[in-house]
Amino acid sequence: MIKKFDKKDEESGSGSNPFQHLEKSAVLQEARIFNETPINPRRCLHILTKIIYLLNQGEHFGTTEATEAFFAMTRLFQSNDQTLRRMCYLTIKEMANISEDVIIVTSSLTKDMTGKEDVYRGPAIRALCRITDTTMLQAIERYMKQAIVDKVPSVSSSALVSSLHMVKMSYDVVKRWVNEAQEAASSDNIMVQYHALGLLYHLRKNDRLAVTKMLNKFTKSGLKSPFAYCMLIRIASKLLDETEGGHDSPLFDFIESCLRNKNEMVVYEAASAIVHMPNCTARELAPAVSVLQLFCSSPKAALRYAAVRTLNKVAMKHPSAVTACNLDLENLITDSNRSIATLAITTLLKTGSESSVDRLMKQISSFVSEISDEFKVVVVQAISALCQKYPRKHSVMMNFLSNMLRDDGGFEYKRAIVDCIISIIEENPESKETGLAHLCEFIEDCEHTVLATKILHLLGKEGPRTPQPSKYIRFIFNRVVLESEAVRAAAVSALAKFGAQNDDLLPSVLVLMQRCMMDSDDEVRDRATFYMNVLQQKQKALNAAYIFNGLSVSIPGLEKSLHQYTLEPTEKPFDMKSVPLATTPITDHKSDITPVSSSKLPDKLTPSRQDIYQEQLAAIPDFQGLGPLFKSSEQVQLTEAETEYVVRCVKHTFAGHMVFQFDCTNTLNDQLLQKVVVQMEPSESYEVVTYIPASSLPYSQPGSCYTLVRLPEDDPTAGRSTGMALAGGSGGDGCRPHPEGFESELWSSVGGSRR
């Protein structure tokens, strides 16, 4: 429409992107054509397209130049060309945040919004709401209410979606449009009904009772929109999860009834919601699995893919529930869609018998090189689960994994394979040498520093205990010669463990350490010098303390303590006892194989929950002299779900004190709570040192207040009770505080002991 390309351009590909080499200054120069008379719609449309393209490519427009272009563009409203007018709406939305005085187009947009041209009304509403702020919203409120209940579906949907966006900035104003939204929810148009339900939910989502009433209303009256049904299913499952309602709840019955809906999308949404519910039994899963089994034989590839992917997730926790689908999954192994075939095989690996493993591995080997890294990771996870289920098949798995390790692939894919091989080595001692040999071969040509250091650490831990530890020395020292600084440092540490554990290898290791002392990197030289001196002492106690065990402290905590030490000039040496110990979470890694997420950065150290609490408490002046945090408890709910204020408590234990952190949420939308404190009545042996109030607690915004208690030296198990006094101001228009306020008290008892 804008530019005609000849056939040669299309075939060569040179005309695929006419805006590839645009310059902002040239485009803004061209925008002067907007001021010409008469208006040329074709040329103006082309220039507006260029401006929007540059904005979406991240090109920075200064405020002045953006405002000039915007003012010039407003003249285009004089044209009656429909395409040009709709492009103007798009440009207004894109430039709303970078131009000044965009409200000058309000009258033009309002005119289009209330005009007779339906093709203008919807886009005009969206553009108008994009430039409207809280002060102007009431001026267009009447028009918005009319648009929400408009008979034209595109106009009604535009108003509903725009209202949904405005909820974030003007909740109280949009809340007054509930009646119109409810009327729109009874529309015959499927998109209008869906958007109306979305707006109603977002207006009521902080009021559980209102959401429950809304669910009951729509589940009884029924809906015409499959999209609205899907949203209802999601709301119901979220409510079930929050209330921890049993599976005999009416909400669960509603979700289960949706399995019999005529629309495939609704049926799948209901099945997916059921299989993702926590603590779901095999009997409750059965109807959902039966539906997914039917989808496996669907002629639609999207349905087959959705079904087999969901069954794959179910098989992780409930393999017996999926066994009935094995025949259908076998048929999908030869599916033309490789993603479906891969998921089918990995599901069968989790549900099949030990005798079928060899056949399935042979089938997946035939096309594993053709699938993407994402699905290769799924295959590796299935193999890892299979190794735990059938340990005797580790040799078949190890050969398959070693072949995959040689193939090209990204970091997440390689990390999944390495983790799987390491887990096989740890669980099957007879596979140790084979697994270490494959990993040694891998690090000879490994471009990922994280994986190389991880494997070197494993070699230092397991290698010295093998029958022939000397064969690993060559692979490790090659890393000192050929790799980056981080890998060289890890290799030095691994070599030291061989020398500390094998007297026969000690002379050779000392020679290699001397060579490492000439390294160009400080870290490598320091490690080599340190280990050299420790190894020369030939004392097992020293080796155990400084080579095998290392530091058992929290790394983020150590980093913070060292930083604090450098900020405070002192002649005292740094005290390692001031650093909190590293806590090892008690988890059963065999129970669940969690998928590898590509969004997680492995080379970044994630602070633990206790480290985060330590940092938060250290920022409060009254708590800075308490010393290192010993332990933080799990969060405990103190109030009932229906009370006016929701209060949760976390106990932080220090050497001589205990800090009670009360996380409070105000559920009253007409009150602003101020100076929220928790008053405690301890037993005689305890002493409340100070209270740290939460300065303000607006509606639905959580806040924290603290109580510091000194612990007794003799009796650490006395019970305690707490009372909470909340001062709040009532306002008629939202959450404005009353000038005087009033005091309110909510009492609850807390029993606890120091553990």
PDB file of C-alpha atoms in Angstrom, residues 340-471:
ATOM      1  CA  ILE A 340       5.148 -33.831  20.104  1.00  0.00           C
ATOM      2  CA  ALA A 341       7.230 -36.970  19.488  1.00  0.00           C
ATOM      3  CA  THR A 342       9.874 -35.842  22.005  1.00  0.00           C
ATOM      4  CA  LEU A 343       7.319 -35.113  24.722  1.00  0.00           C
ATOM      5  CA  ALA A 344       5.606 -38.444  24.064  1.00  0.00           C
ATOM      6  CA  ILE A 345       8.852 -40.381  24.491  1.00  0.00           C
ATOM      7  CA  THR A 346       9.920 -38.492  27.622  1.00  0.00           C
ATOM      8  CA  THR A 347       6.482 -39.111  29.138  1.00  0.00           C
ATOM      9  CA  LEU A 348       6.776 -42.818  28.345  1.00  0.00           C
ATOM     10  CA  LEU A 349      10.227 -42.836  29.940  1.00  0.00           C
ATOM     11  CA  LYS A 350       8.580 -41.698  33.177  1.00  0.00           C
ATOM     12  CA  THR A 351       5.647 -44.099  33.015  1.00  0.00           C
ATOM     13  CA  GLY A 352       7.001 -47.108  31.104  1.00  0.00           C
ATOM     14  CA  SER A 353       8.510 -50.318  32.448  1.00  0.00           C
ATOM     15  CA  GLU A 354      12.217 -51.122  32.741  1.00  0.00           C
ATOM     16  CA  SER A 355      12.036 -53.447  29.743  1.00  0.00           C
ATOM     17  CA  SER A 356      10.889 -50.628  27.434  1.00  0.00           C
ATOM     18  CA  VAL A 357      13.783 -48.291  28.263  1.00  0.00           C
ATOM     19  CA  ASP A 358      16.214 -49.631  25.628  1.00  0.00           C
ATOM     20  CA  ARG A 359      13.624 -49.423  22.847  1.00  0.00           C
ATOM     21  CA  LEU A 360      12.589 -45.876  23.760  1.00  0.00           C
ATOM     22  CA  MET A 361      16.199 -44.680  23.979  1.00  0.00           C
ATOM     23  CA  LYS A 362      16.887 -46.130  20.539  1.00  0.00           C
ATOM     24  CA  GLN A 363      13.858 -44.348  19.080  1.00  0.00           C
ATOM     25  CA  ILE A 364      14.709 -40.968  20.542  1.00  0.00           C
ATOM     26  CA  SER A 365      18.343 -41.264  19.381  1.00  0.00           C
ATOM     27  CA  SER A 366      17.121 -41.272  15.788  1.00  0.00           C
ATOM     28  CA  PHE A 367      15.879 -37.672  15.882  1.00  0.00           C
ATOM     29  CA  VAL A 368      17.310 -36.016  19.008  1.00  0.00           C
ATOM     30  CA  SER A 369      19.665 -33.935  16.847  1.00  0.00           C
ATOM     31  CA  GLU A 370      16.673 -32.410  15.015  1.00  0.00           C
ATOM     32  CA  ILE A 371      14.874 -30.938  18.041  1.00  0.00           C
ATOM     33  CA  SER A 372      15.537 -27.638  19.789  1.00  0.00           C
ATOM     34  CA  ASP A 373      17.602 -27.206  22.958  1.00  0.00           C
ATOM     35  CA  GLU A 374      14.435 -26.612  24.990  1.00  0.00           C
ATOM     36  CA  PHE A 375      13.142 -30.101  24.197  1.00  0.00           C
ATOM     37  CA  LYS A 376      16.575 -31.652  24.575  1.00  0.00           C
ATOM     38  CA  VAL A 377      16.524 -30.377  28.168  1.00  0.00           C
ATOM     39  CA  VAL A 378      13.134 -32.076  28.639  1.00  0.00           C
ATOM     40  CA  VAL A 379      14.684 -35.334  27.383  1.00  0.00           C
ATOM     41  CA  VAL A 380      17.601 -35.001  29.826  1.00  0.00           C
ATOM     42  CA  GLN A 381      15.217 -34.376  32.727  1.00  0.00           C
ATOM     43  CA  ALA A 382      13.268 -37.505  31.807  1.00  0.00           C
ATOM     44  CA  ILE A 383      16.495 -39.530  31.704  1.00  0.00           C
ATOM     45  CA  SER A 384      17.482 -38.179  35.124  1.00  0.00           C
ATOM     46  CA  ALA A 385      14.137 -39.286  36.575  1.00  0.00           C
ATOM     47  CA  LEU A 386      14.512 -42.662  34.877  1.00  0.00           C
ATOM     48  CA  CYS A 387      17.956 -43.226  36.407  1.00  0.00           C
ATOM     49  CA  GLN A 388      16.467 -42.762  39.860  1.00  0.00           C
ATOM     50  CA  LYS A 389      13.651 -45.171  39.023  1.00  0.00           C
ATOM     51  CA  TYR A 390      15.780 -47.882  37.343  1.00  0.00           C
ATOM     52  CA  PRO A 391      19.383 -47.623  38.638  1.00  0.00           C
ATOM     53  CA  ARG A 392      20.461 -50.737  36.717  1.00  0.00           C
ATOM     54  CA  LYS A 393      19.949 -48.899  33.415  1.00  0.00           C
ATOM     55  CA  HIS A 394      22.625 -46.308  34.186  1.00  0.00           C
ATOM     56  CA  SER A 395      25.048 -47.664  31.539  1.00  0.00           C
ATOM     57  CA  VAL A 396      22.499 -47.175  28.736  1.00  0.00           C
ATOM     58  CA  MET A 397      21.720 -43.681  30.013  1.00  0.00           C
ATOM     59  CA  MET A 398      25.379 -42.740  30.408  1.00  0.00           C
ATOM     60  CA  ASN A 399      26.229 -43.666  26.805  1.00  0.00           C
ATOM     61  CA  PHE A 400      23.244 -41.697  25.531  1.00  0.00           C
ATOM     62  CA  LEU A 401      24.163 -38.638  27.628  1.00  0.00           C
ATOM     63  CA  SER A 402      27.812 -38.759  26.522  1.00  0.00           C
ATOM     64  CA  ASN A 403      26.706 -38.677  22.870  1.00  0.00           C
ATOM     65  CA  MET A 404      24.434 -35.702  23.607  1.00  0.00           C
ATOM     66  CA  LEU A 405      27.318 -33.968  25.390  1.00  0.00           C
ATOM     67  CA  ARG A 406      29.376 -34.098  22.185  1.00  0.00           C
ATOM     68  CA  ASP A 407      26.632 -32.427  20.127  1.00  0.00           C
ATOM     69  CA  ASP A 408      26.350 -28.675  19.710  1.00  0.00           C
ATOM     70  CA  GLY A 409      24.061 -26.889  22.156  1.00  0.00           C
ATOM     71  CA  GLY A 410      23.576 -23.934  24.459  1.00  0.00           C
ATOM     72  CA  PHE A 411      24.492 -23.490  28.107  1.00  0.00           C
ATOM     73  CA  GLU A 412      21.180 -24.662  29.625  1.00  0.00           C
ATOM     74  CA  TYR A 413      21.257 -27.841  27.551  1.00  0.00           C
ATOM     75  CA  LYS A 414      24.852 -28.665  28.490  1.00  0.00           C
ATOM     76  CA  ARG A 415      24.237 -27.835  32.150  1.00  0.00           C
ATOM     77  CA  ALA A 416      21.259 -30.204  32.254  1.00  0.00           C
ATOM     78  CA  ILE A 417      23.418 -33.048  30.866  1.00  0.00           C
ATOM     79  CA  VAL A 418      26.289 -32.356  33.287  1.00  0.00           C
ATOM     80  CA  ASP A 419      23.892 -32.236  36.259  1.00  0.00           C
ATOM     81  CA  CYS A 420      22.326 -35.513  35.149  1.00  0.00           C
ATOM     82  CA  ILE A 421      25.714 -37.272  34.820  1.00  0.00           C
ATOM     83  CA  ILE A 422      26.773 -35.964  38.240  1.00  0.00           C
ATOM     84  CA  SER A 423      23.558 -37.273  39.835  1.00  0.00           C
ATOM     85  CA  ILE A 424      24.165 -40.705  38.231  1.00  0.00           C
ATOM     86  CA  ILE A 425      27.735 -40.723  39.587  1.00  0.00           C
ATOM     87  CA  GLU A 426      26.556 -39.838  43.102  1.00  0.00           C
ATOM     88  CA  GLU A 427      23.799 -42.468  43.162  1.00  0.00           C
ATOM     89  CA  ASN A 428      25.605 -45.328  41.359  1.00  0.00           C
ATOM     90  CA  PRO A 429      29.190 -45.846  42.612  1.00  0.00           C
ATOM     91  CA  GLU A 430      29.905 -48.385  39.858  1.00  0.00           C
ATOM     92  CA  SER A 431      29.299 -45.700  37.211  1.00  0.00           C
ATOM     93  CA  LYS A 432      31.749 -43.228  38.768  1.00  0.00           C
ATOM     94  CA  GLU A 433      34.772 -43.891  36.525  1.00  0.00           C
ATOM     95  CA  THR A 434      32.707 -43.948  33.324  1.00  0.00           C
ATOM     96  CA  GLY A 435      30.971 -40.699  34.241  1.00  0.00           C
ATOM     97  CA  LEU A 436      34.196 -38.934  35.239  1.00  0.00           C
ATOM     98  CA  ALA A 437      35.796 -40.037  31.958  1.00  0.00           C
ATOM     99  CA  HIS A 438      32.942 -38.478  29.953  1.00  0.00           C
ATOM    100  CA  LEU A 439      33.180 -35.244  31.956  1.00  0.00           C
ATOM    101  CA  CYS A 440      36.978 -35.111  31.511  1.00  0.00           C
ATOM    102  CA  GLU A 441      36.478 -35.421  27.766  1.00  0.00           C
ATOM    103  CA  PHE A 442      33.879 -32.645  27.867  1.00  0.00           C
ATOM    104  CA  ILE A 443      36.061 -30.074  29.676  1.00  0.00           C
ATOM    105  CA  GLU A 444      38.795 -30.543  27.056  1.00  0.00           C
ATOM    106  CA  ASP A 445      36.610 -28.428  24.773  1.00  0.00           C
ATOM    107  CA  CYS A 446      34.179 -26.618  27.089  1.00  0.00           C
ATOM    108  CA  GLU A 447      33.346 -22.968  26.456  1.00  0.00           C
ATOM    109  CA  HIS A 448      31.240 -22.523  29.611  1.00  0.00           C
ATOM    110  CA  THR A 449      33.280 -21.405  32.638  1.00  0.00           C
ATOM    111  CA  VAL A 450      30.554 -22.344  35.125  1.00  0.00           C
ATOM    112  CA  LEU A 451      30.406 -25.938  33.894  1.00  0.00           C
ATOM    113  CA  ALA A 452      34.193 -26.306  33.727  1.00  0.00           C
ATOM    114  CA  THR A 453      34.640 -25.159  37.347  1.00  0.00           C
ATOM    115  CA  LYS A 454      31.778 -27.401  38.492  1.00  0.00           C
ATOM    116  CA  ILE A 455      33.351 -30.469  36.848  1.00  0.00           C
ATOM    117  CA  LEU A 456      36.794 -29.616  38.251  1.00  0.00           C
ATOM    118  CA  HIS A 457      35.288 -29.415  41.732  1.00  0.00           C
ATOM    119  CA  LEU A 458      33.715 -32.848  41.204  1.00  0.00           C
ATOM    120  CA  LEU A 459      37.043 -34.275  39.974  1.00  0.00           C
ATOM    121  CA  GLY A 460      38.778 -32.926  43.082  1.00  0.00           C
ATOM    122  CA  LYS A 461      36.119 -34.529  45.273  1.00  0.00           C
ATOM    123  CA  GLU A 462      35.705 -37.939  43.580  1.00  0.00           C
ATOM    124  CA  GLY A 463      38.924 -38.404  41.585  1.00  0.00           C
ATOM    125  CA  PRO A 464      41.337 -39.101  44.501  1.00  0.00           C
ATOM    126  CA  ARG A 465      39.093 -41.958  45.684  1.00  0.00           C
ATOM    127  CA  THR A 466      39.133 -43.880  42.383  1.00  0.00           C
ATOM    128  CA  PRO A 467      41.459 -46.898  41.810  1.00  0.00           C
ATOM    129  CA  GLN A 468      43.658 -44.880  39.409  1.00  0.00           C
ATOM    130  CA  PRO A 469      43.570 -41.224  40.487  1.00  0.00           C
ATOM    131  CA  SER A 470      46.684 -40.319  38.485  1.00  0.00           C
ATOM    132  CA  LYS A 471      44.831 -40.494  35.147  1.00  0.00           C
TER     133      LYS A 471
END
